[in-house]
Amino acid sequence: MRYIKVLLLVILFFLVMMFFVQNQGAFSQAVALKLDLLFLPPAESAPLPFYTLLIICFVLGALCILAMLMWDRVSLSAKLTMANMRARSLEKELAKALKGTEAVQKKLDASEAKAAQLAEDAENAKKAASALSEQA
């Protein structure tokens, strides 16, 4: 896949270079940019070749895209950090809940053992009572 990407970039570069070479005369013409706002005095740039303006616009666009991608990356990093903090907090709560559940389970097991012992004692008492009633 990497080789296909490189091949496509080389083809794109070749096409752009051919475009510039074939239109060199049009791109070499000087262009002066003007800005005339009602509340400011009019401003005019020095005449620049058209290809210089194209390169400047490309660089400015690339910087804007880079800033947007960096902002997105920072934003996602912050969200990831918050999610990790929340996960750690929930894991601590889960550990506390498991400890509480274990304590309740131990009490329940002890209660069941005690109930079984009481049931066994009651059964023994019934047997003893029935043995006494048979003897009498």
mmCIF file of N, CA and C in Angstrom:
data_model
loop_
_atom_site.group_PDB
_atom_site.id
_atom_site.type_symbol
_atom_site.label_atom_id
_atom_site.label_comp_id
_atom_site.label_asym_id
_atom_site.label_seq_id
_atom_site.Cartn_x
_atom_site.Cartn_y
_atom_site.Cartn_z
ATOM 1 N N MET A 1 0.834 -1.199 0.000
ATOM 2 C CA MET A 1 0.000 0.000 0.000
ATOM 3 C C MET A 1 0.875 1.257 0.000
ATOM 4 N N ARG A 2 1.980 1.194 0.743
ATOM 5 C CA ARG A 2 2.876 2.340 0.816
ATOM 6 C C ARG A 2 3.442 2.674 -0.555
ATOM 7 N N TYR A 3 3.764 1.655 -1.330
ATOM 8 C CA TYR A 3 4.333 1.872 -2.664
ATOM 9 C C TYR A 3 3.304 2.495 -3.609
ATOM 10 N N ILE A 4 2.055 2.110 -3.439
ATOM 11 C CA ILE A 4 0.996 2.707 -4.270
ATOM 12 C C ILE A 4 0.850 4.184 -3.942
ATOM 13 N N LYS A 5 0.912 4.525 -2.656
ATOM 14 C CA LYS A 5 0.821 5.934 -2.261
ATOM 15 C C LYS A 5 1.979 6.740 -2.845
ATOM 16 N N VAL A 6 3.177 6.192 -2.752
ATOM 17 C CA VAL A 6 4.351 6.887 -3.299
ATOM 18 C C VAL A 6 4.202 7.052 -4.808
ATOM 19 N N LEU A 7 3.747 6.021 -5.481
ATOM 20 C CA LEU A 7 3.550 6.093 -6.931
ATOM 21 C C LEU A 7 2.526 7.175 -7.282
ATOM 22 N N LEU A 8 1.427 7.229 -6.550
ATOM 23 C CA LEU A 8 0.415 8.254 -6.815
ATOM 24 C C LEU A 8 0.960 9.657 -6.550
ATOM 25 N N LEU A 9 1.766 9.815 -5.498
ATOM 26 C CA LEU A 9 2.364 11.123 -5.222
ATOM 27 C C LEU A 9 3.343 11.528 -6.323
ATOM 28 N N VAL A 10 4.109 10.594 -6.826
ATOM 29 C CA VAL A 10 5.041 10.893 -7.919
ATOM 30 C C VAL A 10 4.267 11.302 -9.166
ATOM 31 N N ILE A 11 3.184 10.587 -9.476
ATOM 32 C CA ILE A 11 2.359 10.950 -10.637
ATOM 33 C C ILE A 11 1.752 12.327 -10.452
ATOM 34 N N LEU A 12 1.242 12.617 -9.259
ATOM 35 C CA LEU A 12 0.666 13.940 -8.990
ATOM 36 C C LEU A 12 1.734 15.026 -9.134
ATOM 37 N N PHE A 13 2.911 14.805 -8.576
ATOM 38 C CA PHE A 13 3.995 15.773 -8.697
ATOM 39 C C PHE A 13 4.355 16.006 -10.163
ATOM 40 N N PHE A 14 4.432 14.943 -10.934
ATOM 41 C CA PHE A 14 4.737 15.048 -12.363
ATOM 42 C C PHE A 14 3.681 15.889 -13.078
ATOM 43 N N LEU A 15 2.408 15.638 -12.806
ATOM 44 C CA LEU A 15 1.333 16.397 -13.465
ATOM 45 C C LEU A 15 1.376 17.875 -13.081
ATOM 46 N N VAL A 16 1.642 18.166 -11.832
ATOM 47 C CA VAL A 16 1.722 19.568 -11.393
ATOM 48 C C VAL A 16 2.905 20.256 -12.052
ATOM 49 N N MET A 17 4.044 19.578 -12.109
ATOM 50 C CA MET A 17 5.217 20.174 -12.761
ATOM 51 C C MET A 17 4.953 20.431 -14.254
ATOM 52 N N MET A 18 4.302 19.492 -14.929
ATOM 53 C CA MET A 18 3.962 19.689 -16.345
ATOM 54 C C MET A 18 3.020 20.887 -16.507
ATOM 55 N N PHE A 19 2.077 21.016 -15.579
ATOM 56 C CA PHE A 19 1.141 22.145 -15.621
ATOM 57 C C PHE A 19 1.902 23.459 -15.491
ATOM 58 N N PHE A 20 2.844 23.528 -14.552
ATOM 59 C CA PHE A 20 3.611 24.768 -14.368
ATOM 60 C C PHE A 20 4.508 25.057 -15.572
ATOM 61 N N VAL A 21 5.151 24.044 -16.109
ATOM 62 C CA VAL A 21 6.049 24.255 -17.251
ATOM 63 C C VAL A 21 5.267 24.734 -18.468
ATOM 64 N N GLN A 22 4.109 24.136 -18.727
ATOM 65 C CA GLN A 22 3.322 24.508 -19.899
ATOM 66 C C GLN A 22 2.651 25.873 -19.754
ATOM 67 N N ASN A 23 2.463 26.333 -18.515
ATOM 68 C CA ASN A 23 1.803 27.622 -18.295
ATOM 69 C C ASN A 23 2.746 28.627 -17.642
ATOM 70 N N GLN A 24 4.020 28.500 -17.884
ATOM 71 C CA GLN A 24 5.008 29.362 -17.257
ATOM 72 C C GLN A 24 4.793 30.832 -17.622
ATOM 73 N N GLY A 25 4.426 31.105 -18.836
ATOM 74 C CA GLY A 25 4.202 32.497 -19.251
ATOM 75 C C GLY A 25 3.063 33.145 -18.477
ATOM 76 N N ALA A 26 1.959 32.418 -18.298
ATOM 77 C CA ALA A 26 0.814 32.970 -17.568
ATOM 78 C C ALA A 26 1.151 33.148 -16.087
ATOM 79 N N PHE A 27 1.918 32.216 -15.518
ATOM 80 C CA PHE A 27 2.244 32.305 -14.103
ATOM 81 C C PHE A 27 3.314 33.355 -13.813
ATOM 82 N N SER A 28 4.051 33.791 -14.826
ATOM 83 C CA SER A 28 5.101 34.783 -14.619
ATOM 84 C C SER A 28 4.575 36.209 -14.649
ATOM 85 N N GLN A 29 3.331 36.406 -15.035
ATOM 86 C CA GLN A 29 2.767 37.769 -15.073
ATOM 87 C C GLN A 29 2.695 38.334 -13.666
ATOM 88 N N ALA A 30 2.992 39.625 -13.564
ATOM 89 C CA ALA A 30 2.973 40.294 -12.260
ATOM 90 C C ALA A 30 1.545 40.684 -11.906
ATOM 91 N N VAL A 31 1.225 40.509 -10.630
ATOM 92 C CA VAL A 31 -0.110 40.836 -10.120
ATOM 93 C C VAL A 31 0.079 41.708 -8.890
ATOM 94 N N ALA A 32 -0.673 42.814 -8.838
ATOM 95 C CA ALA A 32 -0.654 43.682 -7.658
ATOM 96 C C ALA A 32 -1.996 43.518 -6.951
ATOM 97 N N LEU A 33 -1.958 43.203 -5.689
ATOM 98 C CA LEU A 33 -3.182 43.008 -4.908
ATOM 99 C C LEU A 33 -3.595 44.318 -4.274
ATOM 100 N N LYS A 34 -4.918 44.574 -4.265
ATOM 101 C CA LYS A 34 -5.450 45.810 -3.693
ATOM 102 C C LYS A 34 -6.459 45.488 -2.605
ATOM 103 N N LEU A 35 -6.516 46.352 -1.592
ATOM 104 C CA LEU A 35 -7.510 46.252 -0.542
ATOM 105 C C LEU A 35 -8.025 47.658 -0.283
ATOM 106 N N ASP A 36 -9.294 47.886 -0.562
ATOM 107 C CA ASP A 36 -9.883 49.216 -0.408
ATOM 108 C C ASP A 36 -11.117 49.092 0.474
ATOM 109 N N LEU A 37 -10.932 49.354 1.781
ATOM 110 C CA LEU A 37 -12.046 49.340 2.724
ATOM 111 C C LEU A 37 -12.527 50.767 2.918
ATOM 112 N N LEU A 38 -13.765 50.920 3.232
ATOM 113 C CA LEU A 38 -14.348 52.257 3.343
ATOM 114 C C LEU A 38 -13.742 53.059 4.496
ATOM 115 N N PHE A 39 -13.401 52.414 5.582
ATOM 116 C CA PHE A 39 -12.935 53.142 6.763
ATOM 117 C C PHE A 39 -11.411 53.196 6.883
ATOM 118 N N LEU A 40 -10.669 52.566 5.963
ATOM 119 C CA LEU A 40 -9.212 52.604 5.954
ATOM 120 C C LEU A 40 -8.731 53.114 4.602
ATOM 121 N N PRO A 41 -7.549 53.723 4.581
ATOM 122 C CA PRO A 41 -7.030 54.139 3.274
ATOM 123 C C PRO A 41 -6.703 52.903 2.424
ATOM 124 N N PRO A 42 -6.842 53.006 1.116
ATOM 125 C CA PRO A 42 -6.585 51.850 0.250
ATOM 126 C C PRO A 42 -5.124 51.400 0.340
ATOM 127 N N ALA A 43 -4.931 50.091 0.233
ATOM 128 C CA ALA A 43 -3.585 49.517 0.295
ATOM 129 C C ALA A 43 -3.365 48.673 -0.957
ATOM 130 N N GLU A 44 -2.111 48.697 -1.448
ATOM 131 C CA GLU A 44 -1.772 47.924 -2.644
ATOM 132 C C GLU A 44 -0.413 47.290 -2.429
ATOM 133 N N SER A 45 -0.299 46.018 -2.803
ATOM 134 C CA SER A 45 0.963 45.312 -2.634
ATOM 135 C C SER A 45 1.886 45.605 -3.809
ATOM 136 N N ALA A 46 3.132 45.271 -3.622
ATOM 137 C CA ALA A 46 4.076 45.383 -4.734
ATOM 138 C C ALA A 46 3.717 44.309 -5.754
ATOM 139 N N PRO A 47 3.929 44.561 -7.032
ATOM 140 C CA PRO A 47 3.611 43.536 -8.039
ATOM 141 C C PRO A 47 4.443 42.266 -7.822
ATOM 142 N N LEU A 48 3.747 41.152 -7.741
ATOM 143 C CA LEU A 48 4.386 39.855 -7.527
ATOM 144 C C LEU A 48 4.013 38.923 -8.671
ATOM 145 N N PRO A 49 4.912 38.029 -9.033
ATOM 146 C CA PRO A 49 4.537 37.030 -10.048
ATOM 147 C C PRO A 49 3.409 36.142 -9.511
ATOM 148 N N PHE A 50 2.564 35.687 -10.405
ATOM 149 C CA PHE A 50 1.396 34.906 -10.027
ATOM 150 C C PHE A 50 1.801 33.608 -9.316
ATOM 151 N N TYR A 51 2.895 32.983 -9.745
ATOM 152 C CA TYR A 51 3.315 31.733 -9.097
ATOM 153 C C TYR A 51 3.740 31.967 -7.657
ATOM 154 N N THR A 52 4.264 33.153 -7.338
ATOM 155 C CA THR A 52 4.619 33.480 -5.957
ATOM 156 C C THR A 52 3.366 33.522 -5.092
ATOM 157 N N LEU A 53 2.308 34.116 -5.618
ATOM 158 C CA LEU A 53 1.041 34.156 -4.884
ATOM 159 C C LEU A 53 0.485 32.747 -4.671
ATOM 160 N N LEU A 54 0.627 31.901 -5.685
ATOM 161 C CA LEU A 54 0.162 30.522 -5.548
ATOM 162 C C LEU A 54 0.918 29.796 -4.436
ATOM 163 N N ILE A 55 2.228 29.990 -4.395
ATOM 164 C CA ILE A 55 3.040 29.332 -3.369
ATOM 165 C C ILE A 55 2.686 29.870 -1.986
ATOM 166 N N ILE A 56 2.511 31.184 -1.876
ATOM 167 C CA ILE A 56 2.135 31.787 -0.587
ATOM 168 C C ILE A 56 0.788 31.243 -0.125
ATOM 169 N N CYS A 57 -0.182 31.166 -1.024
ATOM 170 C CA CYS A 57 -1.500 30.635 -0.661
ATOM 171 C C CYS A 57 -1.409 29.169 -0.254
ATOM 172 N N PHE A 58 -0.598 28.401 -0.957
ATOM 173 C CA PHE A 58 -0.414 26.998 -0.602
ATOM 174 C C PHE A 58 0.165 26.862 0.798
ATOM 175 N N VAL A 59 1.197 27.635 1.107
ATOM 176 C CA VAL A 59 1.842 27.559 2.422
ATOM 177 C C VAL A 59 0.872 27.989 3.518
ATOM 178 N N LEU A 60 0.125 29.073 3.284
ATOM 179 C CA LEU A 60 -0.852 29.518 4.279
ATOM 180 C C LEU A 60 -1.931 28.455 4.507
ATOM 181 N N GLY A 61 -2.402 27.841 3.429
ATOM 182 C CA GLY A 61 -3.400 26.779 3.561
ATOM 183 C C GLY A 61 -2.848 25.583 4.318
ATOM 184 N N ALA A 62 -1.603 25.206 4.023
ATOM 185 C CA ALA A 62 -0.974 24.086 4.722
ATOM 186 C C ALA A 62 -0.822 24.394 6.206
ATOM 187 N N LEU A 63 -0.464 25.639 6.545
ATOM 188 C CA LEU A 63 -0.331 26.015 7.956
ATOM 189 C C LEU A 63 -1.684 25.987 8.667
ATOM 190 N N CYS A 64 -2.726 26.440 7.984
ATOM 191 C CA CYS A 64 -4.076 26.392 8.577
ATOM 192 C C CYS A 64 -4.510 24.945 8.828
ATOM 193 N N ILE A 65 -4.279 24.083 7.859
ATOM 194 C CA ILE A 65 -4.637 22.680 8.019
ATOM 195 C C ILE A 65 -3.826 22.051 9.148
ATOM 196 N N LEU A 66 -2.546 22.368 9.226
ATOM 197 C CA LEU A 66 -1.693 21.846 10.288
ATOM 198 C C LEU A 66 -2.209 22.289 11.660
ATOM 199 N N ALA A 67 -2.601 23.563 11.769
ATOM 200 C CA ALA A 67 -3.134 24.069 13.037
ATOM 201 C C ALA A 67 -4.427 23.339 13.405
ATOM 202 N N MET A 68 -5.295 23.112 12.426
ATOM 203 C CA MET A 68 -6.545 22.407 12.698
ATOM 204 C C MET A 68 -6.280 20.969 13.127
ATOM 205 N N LEU A 69 -5.346 20.285 12.467
ATOM 206 C CA LEU A 69 -5.028 18.910 12.828
ATOM 207 C C LEU A 69 -4.396 18.833 14.213
ATOM 208 N N MET A 70 -3.540 19.800 14.533
ATOM 209 C CA MET A 70 -2.931 19.821 15.860
ATOM 210 C C MET A 70 -3.992 20.067 16.927
ATOM 211 N N TRP A 71 -4.929 20.976 16.655
ATOM 212 C CA TRP A 71 -6.009 21.257 17.603
ATOM 213 C C TRP A 71 -6.835 19.994 17.831
ATOM 214 N N ASP A 72 -7.147 19.287 16.747
ATOM 215 C CA ASP A 72 -7.918 18.053 16.859
ATOM 216 C C ASP A 72 -7.151 17.020 17.675
ATOM 217 N N ARG A 73 -5.857 16.921 17.433
ATOM 218 C CA ARG A 73 -5.024 15.954 18.158
ATOM 219 C C ARG A 73 -4.984 16.294 19.648
ATOM 220 N N VAL A 74 -4.817 17.568 19.973
ATOM 221 C CA VAL A 74 -4.784 17.995 21.377
ATOM 222 C C VAL A 74 -6.135 17.733 22.034
ATOM 223 N N SER A 75 -7.205 18.022 21.313
ATOM 224 C CA SER A 75 -8.548 17.801 21.844
ATOM 225 C C SER A 75 -8.778 16.319 22.121
ATOM 226 N N LEU A 76 -8.404 15.461 21.185
ATOM 227 C CA LEU A 76 -8.573 14.025 21.391
ATOM 228 C C LEU A 76 -7.699 13.515 22.531
ATOM 229 N N SER A 77 -6.504 14.074 22.663
ATOM 230 C CA SER A 77 -5.616 13.687 23.754
ATOM 231 C C SER A 77 -6.232 14.051 25.103
ATOM 232 N N ALA A 78 -6.824 15.236 25.177
ATOM 233 C CA ALA A 78 -7.477 15.660 26.421
ATOM 234 C C ALA A 78 -8.662 14.752 26.743
ATOM 235 N N LYS A 79 -9.445 14.403 25.727
ATOM 236 C CA LYS A 79 -10.589 13.504 25.953
ATOM 237 C C LYS A 79 -10.112 12.131 26.416
ATOM 238 N N LEU A 80 -9.016 11.644 25.843
ATOM 239 C CA LEU A 80 -8.467 10.358 26.247
ATOM 240 C C LEU A 80 -8.002 10.397 27.696
ATOM 241 N N THR A 81 -7.352 11.470 28.081
ATOM 242 C CA THR A 81 -6.890 11.618 29.459
ATOM 243 C C THR A 81 -8.074 11.613 30.421
ATOM 244 N N MET A 82 -9.125 12.344 30.072
ATOM 245 C CA MET A 82 -10.317 12.382 30.922
ATOM 246 C C MET A 82 -10.970 11.000 31.007
ATOM 247 N N ALA A 83 -11.032 10.293 29.890
ATOM 248 C CA ALA A 83 -11.629 8.956 29.887
ATOM 249 C C ALA A 83 -10.809 7.994 30.737
ATOM 250 N N ASN A 84 -9.482 8.091 30.672
ATOM 251 C CA ASN A 84 -8.617 7.236 31.498
ATOM 252 C C ASN A 84 -8.806 7.535 32.980
ATOM 253 N N MET A 85 -8.928 8.814 33.316
ATOM 254 C CA MET A 85 -9.153 9.187 34.710
ATOM 255 C C MET A 85 -10.494 8.627 35.193
ATOM 256 N N ARG A 86 -11.507 8.732 34.358
ATOM 257 C CA ARG A 86 -12.836 8.206 34.714
ATOM 258 C C ARG A 86 -12.786 6.691 34.871
ATOM 259 N N ALA A 87 -12.062 6.019 33.983
ATOM 260 C CA ALA A 87 -11.949 4.562 34.069
ATOM 261 C C ALA A 87 -11.267 4.155 35.372
ATOM 262 N N ARG A 88 -10.184 4.862 35.748
ATOM 263 C CA ARG A 88 -9.502 4.559 37.007
ATOM 264 C C ARG A 88 -10.429 4.773 38.202
ATOM 265 N N SER A 89 -11.200 5.860 38.149
ATOM 266 C CA SER A 89 -12.143 6.145 39.232
ATOM 267 C C SER A 89 -13.193 5.034 39.336
ATOM 268 N N LEU A 90 -13.721 4.608 38.201
ATOM 269 C CA LEU A 90 -14.725 3.541 38.218
ATOM 270 C C LEU A 90 -14.127 2.207 38.671
ATOM 271 N N GLU A 91 -12.864 1.955 38.314
ATOM 272 C CA GLU A 91 -12.207 0.736 38.774
ATOM 273 C C GLU A 91 -12.047 0.749 40.288
ATOM 274 N N LYS A 92 -11.725 1.904 40.868
ATOM 275 C CA LYS A 92 -11.612 2.007 42.326
ATOM 276 C C LYS A 92 -12.960 1.763 42.985
ATOM 277 N N GLU A 93 -14.027 2.343 42.405
ATOM 278 C CA GLU A 93 -15.370 2.119 42.942
ATOM 279 C C GLU A 93 -15.743 0.645 42.859
ATOM 280 N N LEU A 94 -15.385 0.006 41.764
ATOM 281 C CA LEU A 94 -15.671 -1.414 41.596
ATOM 282 C C LEU A 94 -14.925 -2.250 42.631
ATOM 283 N N ALA A 95 -13.673 -1.896 42.895
ATOM 284 C CA ALA A 95 -12.896 -2.617 43.903
ATOM 285 C C ALA A 95 -13.547 -2.476 45.280
ATOM 286 N N LYS A 96 -14.016 -1.260 45.605
ATOM 287 C CA LYS A 96 -14.701 -1.048 46.884
ATOM 288 C C LYS A 96 -15.979 -1.876 46.950
ATOM 289 N N ALA A 97 -16.728 -1.877 45.855
ATOM 290 C CA ALA A 97 -17.975 -2.639 45.827
ATOM 291 C C ALA A 97 -17.703 -4.134 45.965
ATOM 292 N N LEU A 98 -16.637 -4.628 45.342
ATOM 293 C CA LEU A 98 -16.289 -6.044 45.462
ATOM 294 C C LEU A 98 -15.896 -6.394 46.890
ATOM 295 N N LYS A 99 -15.155 -5.496 47.551
ATOM 296 C CA LYS A 99 -14.799 -5.736 48.950
ATOM 297 C C LYS A 99 -16.052 -5.793 49.812
ATOM 298 N N GLY A 100 -16.980 -4.875 49.574
ATOM 299 C CA GLY A 100 -18.242 -4.880 50.316
ATOM 300 C C GLY A 100 -19.040 -6.139 50.038
ATOM 301 N N THR A 101 -19.049 -6.576 48.795
ATOM 302 C CA THR A 101 -19.766 -7.792 48.422
ATOM 303 C C THR A 101 -19.136 -9.008 49.092
ATOM 304 N N GLU A 102 -17.803 -9.043 49.138
ATOM 305 C CA GLU A 102 -17.120 -10.154 49.803
ATOM 306 C C GLU A 102 -17.454 -10.193 51.285
ATOM 307 N N ALA A 103 -17.512 -9.020 51.932
ATOM 308 C CA ALA A 103 -17.848 -8.968 53.358
ATOM 309 C C ALA A 103 -19.274 -9.467 53.577
ATOM 310 N N VAL A 104 -20.193 -9.045 52.734
ATOM 311 C CA VAL A 104 -21.582 -9.490 52.854
ATOM 312 C C VAL A 104 -21.672 -10.994 52.605
ATOM 313 N N GLN A 105 -20.913 -11.490 51.619
ATOM 314 C CA GLN A 105 -20.921 -12.926 51.317
ATOM 315 C C GLN A 105 -20.402 -13.730 52.503
ATOM 316 N N LYS A 106 -19.335 -13.227 53.167
ATOM 317 C CA LYS A 106 -18.809 -13.916 54.346
ATOM 318 C C LYS A 106 -19.861 -13.964 55.457
ATOM 319 N N LYS A 107 -20.558 -12.842 55.675
ATOM 320 C CA LYS A 107 -21.610 -12.808 56.698
ATOM 321 C C LYS A 107 -22.732 -13.763 56.338
ATOM 322 N N LEU A 108 -23.083 -13.797 55.044
ATOM 323 C CA LEU A 108 -24.140 -14.702 54.595
ATOM 324 C C LEU A 108 -23.735 -16.162 54.795
ATOM 325 N N ASP A 109 -22.488 -16.476 54.460
ATOM 326 C CA ASP A 109 -21.999 -17.843 54.661
ATOM 327 C C ASP A 109 -22.024 -18.213 56.145
ATOM 328 N N ALA A 110 -21.609 -17.284 56.993
ATOM 329 C CA ALA A 110 -21.630 -17.533 58.437
ATOM 330 C C ALA A 110 -23.068 -17.726 58.921
ATOM 331 N N SER A 111 -23.980 -16.915 58.404
ATOM 332 C CA SER A 111 -25.392 -17.040 58.793
ATOM 333 C C SER A 111 -25.954 -18.372 58.344
ATOM 334 N N GLU A 112 -25.610 -18.785 57.128
ATOM 335 C CA GLU A 112 -26.091 -20.070 56.619
ATOM 336 C C GLU A 112 -25.529 -21.223 57.451
ATOM 337 N N ALA A 113 -24.273 -21.125 57.828
ATOM 338 C CA ALA A 113 -23.670 -22.162 58.665
ATOM 339 C C ALA A 113 -24.369 -22.218 60.021
ATOM 340 N N LYS A 114 -24.647 -21.045 60.572
ATOM 341 C CA LYS A 114 -25.331 -20.981 61.872
ATOM 342 C C LYS A 114 -26.747 -21.528 61.757
ATOM 343 N N ALA A 115 -27.421 -21.181 60.636
ATOM 344 C CA ALA A 115 -28.782 -21.693 60.421
ATOM 345 C C ALA A 115 -28.765 -23.206 60.254
ATOM 346 N N ALA A 116 -27.773 -23.725 59.549
ATOM 347 C CA ALA A 116 -27.658 -25.175 59.383
ATOM 348 C C ALA A 116 -27.408 -25.843 60.727
ATOM 349 N N GLN A 117 -26.572 -25.233 61.548
ATOM 350 C CA GLN A 117 -26.296 -25.773 62.881
ATOM 351 C C GLN A 117 -27.557 -25.765 63.733
ATOM 352 N N LEU A 118 -28.329 -24.641 63.654
ATOM 353 C CA LEU A 118 -29.579 -24.560 64.425
ATOM 354 C C LEU A 118 -30.579 -25.590 63.926
ATOM 355 N N ALA A 119 -30.636 -25.786 62.603
ATOM 356 C CA ALA A 119 -31.558 -26.791 62.052
ATOM 357 C C ALA A 119 -31.156 -28.185 62.507
ATOM 358 N N GLU A 120 -29.852 -28.446 62.544
ATOM 359 C CA GLU A 120 -29.364 -29.753 63.007
ATOM 360 C C GLU A 120 -29.688 -29.944 64.486
ATOM 361 N N ASP A 121 -29.501 -28.868 65.287
ATOM 362 C CA ASP A 121 -29.827 -28.941 66.710
ATOM 363 C C ASP A 121 -31.320 -29.174 66.912
ATOM 364 N N ALA A 122 -32.141 -28.494 66.100
ATOM 365 C CA ALA A 122 -33.591 -28.681 66.212
ATOM 366 C C ALA A 122 -33.966 -30.108 65.840
ATOM 367 N N GLU A 123 -33.350 -30.661 64.817
ATOM 368 C CA GLU A 123 -33.616 -32.054 64.402
ATOM 369 C C GLU A 123 -33.217 -33.021 65.504
ATOM 370 N N ASN A 124 -32.050 -32.755 66.106
ATOM 371 C CA ASN A 124 -31.614 -33.606 67.217
ATOM 372 C C ASN A 124 -32.573 -33.500 68.398
ATOM 373 N N ALA A 125 -33.067 -32.294 68.661
ATOM 374 C CA ALA A 125 -34.020 -32.092 69.759
ATOM 375 C C ALA A 125 -35.314 -32.831 69.468
ATOM 376 N N LYS A 126 -35.786 -32.836 68.216
ATOM 377 C CA LYS A 126 -37.002 -33.558 67.853
ATOM 378 C C LYS A 126 -36.803 -35.058 68.061
ATOM 379 N N LYS A 127 -35.653 -35.553 67.633
ATOM 380 C CA LYS A 127 -35.365 -36.975 67.791
ATOM 381 C C LYS A 127 -35.334 -37.351 69.276
ATOM 382 N N ALA A 128 -34.699 -36.483 70.071
ATOM 383 C CA ALA A 128 -34.628 -36.748 71.510
ATOM 384 C C ALA A 128 -36.018 -36.698 72.126
ATOM 385 N N ALA A 129 -36.832 -35.751 71.688
ATOM 386 C CA ALA A 129 -38.189 -35.636 72.225
ATOM 387 C C ALA A 129 -39.037 -36.824 71.826
ATOM 388 N N SER A 130 -38.887 -37.274 70.584
ATOM 389 C CA SER A 130 -39.670 -38.429 70.145
ATOM 390 C C SER A 130 -39.200 -39.698 70.867
ATOM 391 N N ALA A 131 -37.886 -39.798 71.150
ATOM 392 C CA ALA A 131 -37.361 -40.953 71.879
ATOM 393 C C ALA A 131 -37.896 -40.957 73.297
ATOM 394 N N LEU A 132 -37.996 -39.799 73.915
ATOM 395 C CA LEU A 132 -38.519 -39.692 75.273
ATOM 396 C C LEU A 132 -40.014 -39.999 75.309
ATOM 397 N N SER A 133 -40.728 -39.538 74.306
ATOM 398 C CA SER A 133 -42.172 -39.793 74.272
ATOM 399 C C SER A 133 -42.444 -41.263 74.017
ATOM 400 N N GLU A 134 -41.586 -41.963 73.308
ATOM 401 C CA GLU A 134 -41.745 -43.386 73.062
ATOM 402 C C GLU A 134 -41.455 -44.179 74.340
ATOM 403 N N GLN A 135 -40.523 -43.709 75.119
ATOM 404 C CA GLN A 135 -40.171 -44.399 76.339
ATOM 405 C C GLN A 135 -41.244 -44.213 77.404
ATOM 406 N N ALA A 136 -41.957 -43.131 77.339
ATOM 407 C CA ALA A 136 -42.958 -42.852 78.371
ATOM 408 C C ALA A 136 -44.281 -43.456 78.082
#
